[in-house]
mmCIF file of C-alpha atoms in Angstrom:
data_model
loop_
_atom_site.group_PDB
_atom_site.id
_atom_site.type_symbol
_atom_site.label_atom_id
_atom_site.label_comp_id
_atom_site.label_asym_id
_atom_site.label_seq_id
_atom_site.Cartn_x
_atom_site.Cartn_y
_atom_site.Cartn_z
ATOM 1 C CA MET A 1 -12.808 35.516 -19.809
ATOM 2 C CA LEU A 2 -10.041 37.839 -18.594
ATOM 3 C CA LYS A 3 -10.652 41.542 -19.259
ATOM 4 C CA ASN A 4 -7.589 42.141 -21.445
ATOM 5 C CA THR A 5 -8.176 38.968 -23.430
ATOM 6 C CA GLN A 6 -11.724 40.034 -24.220
ATOM 7 C CA HIS A 7 -10.490 43.537 -25.054
ATOM 8 C CA LEU A 8 -8.032 42.057 -27.581
ATOM 9 C CA LEU A 9 -10.785 39.958 -29.153
ATOM 10 C CA ASP A 10 -13.037 43.035 -29.367
ATOM 11 C CA ILE A 11 -10.267 45.077 -31.017
ATOM 12 C CA MET A 12 -9.675 42.336 -33.578
ATOM 13 C CA ALA A 13 -13.378 42.136 -34.352
ATOM 14 C CA ARG A 14 -13.494 45.912 -34.824
ATOM 15 C CA LEU A 15 -10.489 45.809 -37.172
ATOM 16 C CA ARG A 16 -12.372 43.262 -39.275
ATOM 17 C CA ASP A 17 -15.672 45.148 -39.237
ATOM 18 C CA PRO A 18 -16.815 45.539 -42.867
ATOM 19 C CA GLU A 19 -18.060 49.087 -42.271
ATOM 20 C CA GLN A 20 -15.623 50.577 -39.755
ATOM 21 C CA GLY A 21 -12.637 48.251 -39.890
ATOM 22 C CA CYS A 22 -9.111 48.643 -41.246
ATOM 23 C CA PRO A 23 -8.782 48.111 -45.023
ATOM 24 C CA TRP A 24 -5.543 46.151 -44.598
ATOM 25 C CA ASP A 25 -6.967 43.817 -41.960
ATOM 26 C CA LEU A 26 -10.099 43.284 -44.041
ATOM 27 C CA LYS A 27 -8.006 42.086 -46.995
ATOM 28 C CA GLN A 28 -6.264 39.343 -45.032
ATOM 29 C CA ASP A 29 -7.069 35.633 -45.008
ATOM 30 C CA PHE A 30 -5.455 32.537 -43.505
ATOM 31 C CA ALA A 31 -2.929 32.230 -46.329
ATOM 32 C CA THR A 32 -1.850 35.877 -46.441
ATOM 33 C CA LEU A 33 -1.145 35.831 -42.688
ATOM 34 C CA ILE A 34 1.285 32.897 -42.878
ATOM 35 C CA PRO A 35 4.446 35.034 -43.332
ATOM 36 C CA TYR A 36 3.509 37.204 -40.337
ATOM 37 C CA LEU A 37 2.769 34.174 -38.154
ATOM 38 C CA ILE A 38 6.170 32.662 -38.947
ATOM 39 C CA GLU A 39 7.984 35.987 -38.508
ATOM 40 C CA GLU A 40 6.412 36.631 -35.101
ATOM 41 C CA ALA A 41 7.337 33.138 -33.882
ATOM 42 C CA TYR A 42 10.961 33.702 -34.879
ATOM 43 C CA GLU A 43 10.977 37.099 -33.181
ATOM 44 C CA VAL A 44 9.838 35.432 -29.947
ATOM 45 C CA VAL A 45 12.770 33.022 -30.275
ATOM 46 C CA ASP A 46 15.141 35.912 -30.910
ATOM 47 C CA ALA A 47 13.992 37.740 -27.767
ATOM 48 C CA ILE A 48 14.516 34.570 -25.709
ATOM 49 C CA GLU A 49 18.002 34.034 -27.121
ATOM 50 C CA ARG A 50 18.904 37.649 -26.322
ATOM 51 C CA ASN A 51 17.424 37.222 -22.819
ATOM 52 C CA ASP A 52 15.438 40.433 -23.346
ATOM 53 C CA MET A 53 12.369 39.916 -21.188
ATOM 54 C CA ASP A 54 10.734 43.258 -22.057
ATOM 55 C CA ASP A 55 11.037 42.421 -25.735
ATOM 56 C CA LEU A 56 9.820 38.880 -25.065
ATOM 57 C CA ARG A 57 6.649 40.222 -23.467
ATOM 58 C CA ALA A 58 6.027 42.428 -26.498
ATOM 59 C CA GLU A 59 6.826 39.692 -29.008
ATOM 60 C CA LEU A 60 4.544 37.212 -27.252
ATOM 61 C CA GLY A 61 1.806 39.814 -27.629
ATOM 62 C CA ASP A 62 2.509 40.047 -31.358
ATOM 63 C CA LEU A 63 2.365 36.261 -31.627
ATOM 64 C CA LEU A 64 -0.888 36.172 -29.652
ATOM 65 C CA LEU A 65 -2.326 38.696 -32.091
ATOM 66 C CA GLN A 66 -1.733 36.211 -34.900
ATOM 67 C CA VAL A 67 -3.657 33.538 -32.981
ATOM 68 C CA VAL A 68 -6.515 35.973 -32.348
ATOM 69 C CA PHE A 69 -6.502 37.106 -35.997
ATOM 70 C CA HIS A 70 -6.822 33.530 -37.269
ATOM 71 C CA ALA A 71 -9.534 32.781 -34.708
ATOM 72 C CA GLN A 72 -11.480 35.864 -35.862
ATOM 73 C CA LEU A 73 -11.246 34.745 -39.496
ATOM 74 C CA ALA A 74 -12.492 31.297 -38.496
ATOM 75 C CA LYS A 75 -15.347 32.811 -36.487
ATOM 76 C CA GLU A 76 -16.427 34.892 -39.467
ATOM 77 C CA GLY A 77 -16.418 31.743 -41.591
ATOM 78 C CA GLY A 78 -18.497 29.788 -39.070
ATOM 79 C CA LEU A 79 -15.612 27.367 -38.426
ATOM 80 C CA PHE A 80 -14.587 27.934 -34.812
ATOM 81 C CA ASP A 81 -13.754 30.789 -32.439
ATOM 82 C CA PHE A 82 -11.082 31.713 -29.894
ATOM 83 C CA GLU A 83 -12.950 29.984 -27.058
ATOM 84 C CA GLN A 84 -12.928 26.727 -29.004
ATOM 85 C CA VAL A 85 -9.204 27.129 -29.682
ATOM 86 C CA SER A 86 -8.626 27.590 -25.934
ATOM 87 C CA ALA A 87 -10.903 24.679 -25.070
ATOM 88 C CA GLY A 88 -9.066 22.422 -27.511
ATOM 89 C CA ILE A 89 -5.628 23.052 -26.034
ATOM 90 C CA CYS A 90 -7.005 22.706 -22.477
ATOM 91 C CA ASP A 91 -8.456 19.292 -23.343
ATOM 92 C CA LYS A 92 -5.208 18.221 -24.987
ATOM 93 C CA LEU A 93 -3.052 19.248 -22.025
ATOM 94 C CA ILE A 94 -5.288 17.393 -19.576
ATOM 95 C CA ARG A 95 -5.384 14.313 -21.813
ATOM 96 C CA ARG A 96 -1.596 14.248 -22.207
ATOM 97 C CA HIS A 97 -0.901 14.700 -18.478
ATOM 98 C CA PRO A 98 -2.816 11.908 -16.732
ATOM 99 C CA HIS A 99 -0.158 11.898 -13.982
ATOM 100 C CA VAL A 100 -1.197 15.473 -13.108
ATOM 101 C CA PHE A 101 -4.935 15.533 -13.831
ATOM 102 C CA ALA A 102 -5.793 11.863 -13.243
ATOM 103 C CA ASP A 103 -4.469 8.978 -11.185
ATOM 104 C CA ALA A 104 -1.750 7.706 -13.558
ATOM 105 C CA VAL A 105 1.666 7.101 -11.995
ATOM 106 C CA PHE A 106 4.910 7.103 -13.988
ATOM 107 C CA GLU A 107 8.048 5.898 -12.274
ATOM 108 C CA THR A 108 10.509 7.301 -14.827
ATOM 109 C CA ASP A 109 10.782 10.028 -17.434
ATOM 110 C CA ALA A 110 10.900 7.291 -20.082
ATOM 111 C CA GLU A 111 7.492 5.982 -18.974
ATOM 112 C CA ARG A 112 6.070 9.491 -19.024
ATOM 113 C CA GLN A 113 7.478 10.106 -22.512
ATOM 114 C CA ARG A 114 6.020 6.838 -23.836
ATOM 115 C CA ALA A 115 2.594 7.764 -22.478
ATOM 116 C CA TRP A 116 2.886 11.222 -24.067
ATOM 117 C CA GLU A 117 3.749 9.720 -27.449
ATOM 118 C CA GLN A 118 0.959 7.158 -27.166
ATOM 119 C CA ALA A 119 -1.538 9.948 -26.517
ATOM 120 C CA LYS A 120 -0.240 11.826 -29.575
ATOM 121 C CA ASP A 121 -0.499 8.666 -31.707
ATOM 122 C CA GLU A 122 -4.115 8.199 -30.628
ATOM 123 C CA GLU A 123 -4.867 11.829 -31.509
ATOM 124 C CA ARG A 124 -3.305 11.390 -34.957
ATOM 125 C CA LYS A 125 -5.355 8.247 -35.585
ATOM 126 C CA ALA A 126 -8.525 10.057 -34.542
ATOM 127 C CA LYS A 127 -7.773 12.875 -37.023
ATOM 128 C CA ALA A 128 -6.785 10.556 -39.896
ATOM 129 C CA LYS A 129 -9.120 10.510 -42.886
ATOM 130 C CA PRO A 130 -10.745 7.116 -43.487
ATOM 131 C CA GLU A 131 -9.442 6.910 -47.059
ATOM 132 C CA GLU A 132 -5.841 7.524 -46.000
ATOM 133 C CA PRO A 133 -3.676 4.622 -44.780
ATOM 134 C CA ALA A 134 -2.467 5.105 -41.209
ATOM 135 C CA SER A 135 1.171 6.176 -40.937
ATOM 136 C CA VAL A 136 3.359 6.807 -37.924
ATOM 137 C CA LEU A 137 4.776 9.762 -39.864
ATOM 138 C CA ALA A 138 1.385 11.457 -40.269
ATOM 139 C CA GLY A 139 0.935 14.884 -38.747
ATOM 140 C CA VAL A 140 4.425 16.303 -39.242
ATOM 141 C CA ALA A 141 3.832 19.673 -40.877
ATOM 142 C CA ALA A 142 5.489 19.891 -44.291
ATOM 143 C CA SER A 143 5.940 23.646 -43.790
ATOM 144 C CA LEU A 144 8.395 23.185 -40.905
ATOM 145 C CA PRO A 145 12.001 24.296 -41.465
ATOM 146 C CA ALA A 146 13.803 21.475 -43.260
ATOM 147 C CA LEU A 147 16.075 20.491 -40.365
ATOM 148 C CA LEU A 148 13.202 20.431 -37.877
ATOM 149 C CA GLU A 149 10.955 18.437 -40.219
ATOM 150 C CA CYS A 150 13.760 15.929 -40.835
ATOM 151 C CA GLU A 151 14.386 15.508 -37.103
ATOM 152 C CA LYS A 152 10.699 14.951 -36.335
ATOM 153 C CA ILE A 153 10.284 12.427 -39.141
ATOM 154 C CA GLN A 154 13.336 10.510 -37.946
ATOM 155 C CA ASP A 155 12.123 10.613 -34.329
ATOM 156 C CA ARG A 156 8.806 9.082 -35.387
ATOM 157 C CA ALA A 157 10.502 6.317 -37.368
ATOM 158 C CA ALA A 158 12.964 5.633 -34.533
ATOM 159 C CA ARG A 159 10.189 5.242 -31.952
ATOM 160 C CA HIS A 160 8.811 2.438 -34.113
ATOM 161 C CA GLY A 161 12.102 0.591 -34.412
ATOM 162 C CA PHE A 162 13.593 2.075 -37.569
ATOM 163 C CA ASP A 163 16.893 3.392 -36.258
ATOM 164 C CA TRP A 164 20.472 2.375 -35.536
ATOM 165 C CA PRO A 165 20.745 0.819 -32.058
ATOM 166 C CA ASP A 166 23.823 2.901 -31.196
ATOM 167 C CA THR A 167 25.893 5.811 -32.483
ATOM 168 C CA PRO A 168 29.063 4.388 -34.175
ATOM 169 C CA PRO A 169 27.250 3.166 -37.333
ATOM 170 C CA VAL A 170 25.837 6.654 -37.829
ATOM 171 C CA PHE A 171 29.370 8.082 -38.047
ATOM 172 C CA ASP A 172 30.125 5.458 -40.690
ATOM 173 C CA LYS A 173 26.989 6.432 -42.618
ATOM 174 C CA VAL A 174 27.999 10.111 -42.542
ATOM 175 C CA MET A 175 31.350 9.227 -44.107
ATOM 176 C CA GLU A 176 29.621 7.020 -46.683
ATOM 177 C CA GLU A 177 27.241 9.816 -47.688
ATOM 178 C CA LEU A 178 30.094 12.331 -47.822
ATOM 179 C CA GLU A 179 31.951 10.086 -50.265
ATOM 180 C CA GLU A 180 28.800 9.818 -52.369
ATOM 181 C CA VAL A 181 28.659 13.630 -52.510
ATOM 182 C CA ARG A 182 32.247 13.621 -53.762
ATOM 183 C CA GLU A 183 31.374 11.106 -56.489
ATOM 184 C CA ALA A 184 28.321 13.131 -57.482
ATOM 185 C CA TRP A 185 30.463 16.262 -57.705
ATOM 186 C CA LYS A 186 32.876 14.430 -59.997
ATOM 187 C CA SER A 187 29.951 13.428 -62.223
ATOM 188 C CA GLY A 188 29.027 17.078 -62.769
ATOM 189 C CA ASP A 189 25.312 16.225 -62.633
ATOM 190 C CA PRO A 190 23.584 19.072 -60.701
ATOM 191 C CA HIS A 191 20.513 16.957 -59.869
ATOM 192 C CA HIS A 192 22.666 14.120 -58.544
ATOM 193 C CA ILE A 193 24.780 16.538 -56.496
ATOM 194 C CA ARG A 194 21.686 18.090 -54.903
ATOM 195 C CA GLU A 195 20.267 14.647 -54.140
ATOM 196 C CA GLU A 196 23.464 13.478 -52.441
ATOM 197 C CA ILE A 197 23.825 16.721 -50.479
ATOM 198 C CA GLY A 198 20.283 16.132 -49.208
ATOM 199 C CA ASP A 199 21.174 12.578 -48.178
ATOM 200 C CA LEU A 200 24.247 13.863 -46.344
ATOM 201 C CA LEU A 201 22.238 16.476 -44.462
ATOM 202 C CA LEU A 202 19.639 13.865 -43.533
ATOM 203 C CA VAL A 203 22.184 11.524 -41.983
ATOM 204 C CA VAL A 204 23.902 14.440 -40.182
ATOM 205 C CA VAL A 205 20.533 15.205 -38.584
ATOM 206 C CA ASN A 206 20.367 11.554 -37.586
ATOM 207 C CA LEU A 207 23.818 11.826 -36.007
ATOM 208 C CA ALA A 208 22.688 14.915 -34.092
ATOM 209 C CA ARG A 209 19.709 12.936 -32.756
ATOM 210 C CA HIS A 210 21.980 10.156 -31.541
ATOM 211 C CA LEU A 211 24.211 12.719 -29.818
ATOM 212 C CA ASP A 212 21.176 14.452 -28.212
ATOM 213 C CA VAL A 213 21.857 17.661 -30.124
ATOM 214 C CA ASN A 214 19.100 19.817 -31.620
ATOM 215 C CA PRO A 215 20.338 20.294 -35.212
ATOM 216 C CA GLU A 216 18.322 23.469 -35.791
ATOM 217 C CA LEU A 217 19.799 25.175 -32.717
ATOM 218 C CA ALA A 218 23.286 23.803 -33.401
ATOM 219 C CA LEU A 219 23.300 25.241 -36.923
ATOM 220 C CA LYS A 220 21.889 28.557 -35.699
ATOM 221 C CA GLU A 221 24.638 28.831 -33.069
ATOM 222 C CA SER A 222 27.328 27.995 -35.619
ATOM 223 C CA THR A 223 25.923 30.594 -38.014
ATOM 224 C CA LYS A 224 26.081 33.210 -35.254
ATOM 225 C CA LYS A 225 29.668 32.170 -34.516
ATOM 226 C CA PHE A 226 30.556 32.486 -38.211
ATOM 227 C CA THR A 227 28.946 35.945 -38.268
ATOM 228 C CA ARG A 228 30.928 37.144 -35.241
ATOM 229 C CA ARG A 229 34.193 35.940 -36.769
ATOM 230 C CA PHE A 230 33.401 37.488 -40.135
ATOM 231 C CA HIS A 231 32.621 40.802 -38.461
ATOM 232 C CA TYR A 232 36.087 40.610 -36.862
ATOM 233 C CA ILE A 233 37.632 40.117 -40.313
ATOM 234 C CA GLU A 234 35.710 43.110 -41.657
ATOM 235 C CA ARG A 235 36.990 45.297 -38.810
ATOM 236 C CA GLN A 236 40.601 44.233 -39.387
ATOM 237 C CA VAL A 237 40.382 44.875 -43.110
ATOM 238 C CA ALA A 238 38.687 48.248 -42.574
ATOM 239 C CA ALA A 239 41.413 49.243 -40.082
ATOM 240 C CA SER A 240 43.979 48.690 -42.848
ATOM 241 C CA GLY A 241 42.113 51.072 -45.144
ATOM 242 C CA ARG A 242 41.086 48.370 -47.582
ATOM 243 C CA SER A 243 38.000 46.408 -48.597
ATOM 244 C CA LEU A 244 37.499 42.657 -48.464
ATOM 245 C CA THR A 245 38.018 42.331 -52.206
ATOM 246 C CA ASP A 246 41.486 43.910 -51.843
ATOM 247 C CA CYS A 247 42.655 40.934 -49.742
ATOM 248 C CA ASP A 248 43.520 37.478 -51.003
ATOM 249 C CA LEU A 249 42.101 34.347 -49.397
ATOM 250 C CA TYR A 250 45.296 33.580 -47.460
ATOM 251 C CA GLU A 251 45.165 36.942 -45.679
ATOM 252 C CA LEU A 252 41.442 36.606 -44.944
ATOM 253 C CA ASP A 253 42.056 33.105 -43.614
ATOM 254 C CA ALA A 254 44.773 34.460 -41.324
ATOM 255 C CA PHE A 255 42.294 37.047 -39.993
ATOM 256 C CA TRP A 256 39.798 34.201 -39.504
ATOM 257 C CA HIS A 257 42.216 32.330 -37.241
ATOM 258 C CA GLN A 258 42.917 35.566 -35.363
ATOM 259 C CA ALA A 259 39.183 35.957 -34.892
ATOM 260 C CA LYS A 260 38.884 32.471 -33.411
ATOM 261 C CA GLN A 261 41.530 33.252 -30.815
ATOM 262 C CA ALA A 262 40.369 36.790 -30.048
ATOM 263 C CA LEU A 263 36.728 35.849 -29.634
ATOM 264 C CA LYS A 264 37.618 32.796 -27.572
ATOM 265 C CA ARG A 265 39.601 34.988 -25.160
ATOM 266 C CA LYS A 266 36.686 37.408 -25.002
ATOM 267 C CA ALA A 267 34.268 34.580 -24.203
ATOM 268 C CA ASP A 268 36.573 33.278 -21.486
#
């Protein structure tokens, strides 16, 4: 094992030592570490999006710590250790890349993708519990962000034939669901409104799939764009010696359109 990797494992073991370890680390378990695992993954993404390679190196280290921490907990419980985690992902990568590590030949990316998905399906079947009916949707983590979970579920269903053959009907379905939201709003039933909003979001994710757009990234980019424009509005209002609540919606909307033009020129 590499020197620094072993050093990290040794540090983690020391932090969890019942006699000489850190009280905070000793109190943790798999469940209590979940928020930190998620946070570190998002901080890696943030460093990539900012193109900050020094920060990326540091954030990858923080994420690796979470992997090592969970492996140490598992080792203490007699479940598995870091070496077994590493061995598992090595086996999986070799199994899913027969064109690299074996003699398989794929002529197109589509063939390679089908083989990849077939390997994943076989892995899911191998992990399925005997008492559970097999499902092509099995294995999608329910704790994923809602948009990502929705996209993965739809991808699975689509690969097994449950999907529109082309894009135009999806546009029609979006308009249909939007009208159903309007009707639900008129009804005043909060449960019905929430249900129809969910249906609308689901079909918008489907439209994104058909347009080869990642809905999670698209929404994140639009949120950042909204934030930049709103910051512009705040600066304009502050320059006039007022607060946002001193302005009516028409004036704020005018600033919004100014922001669109100003930020577009800046981007150009």
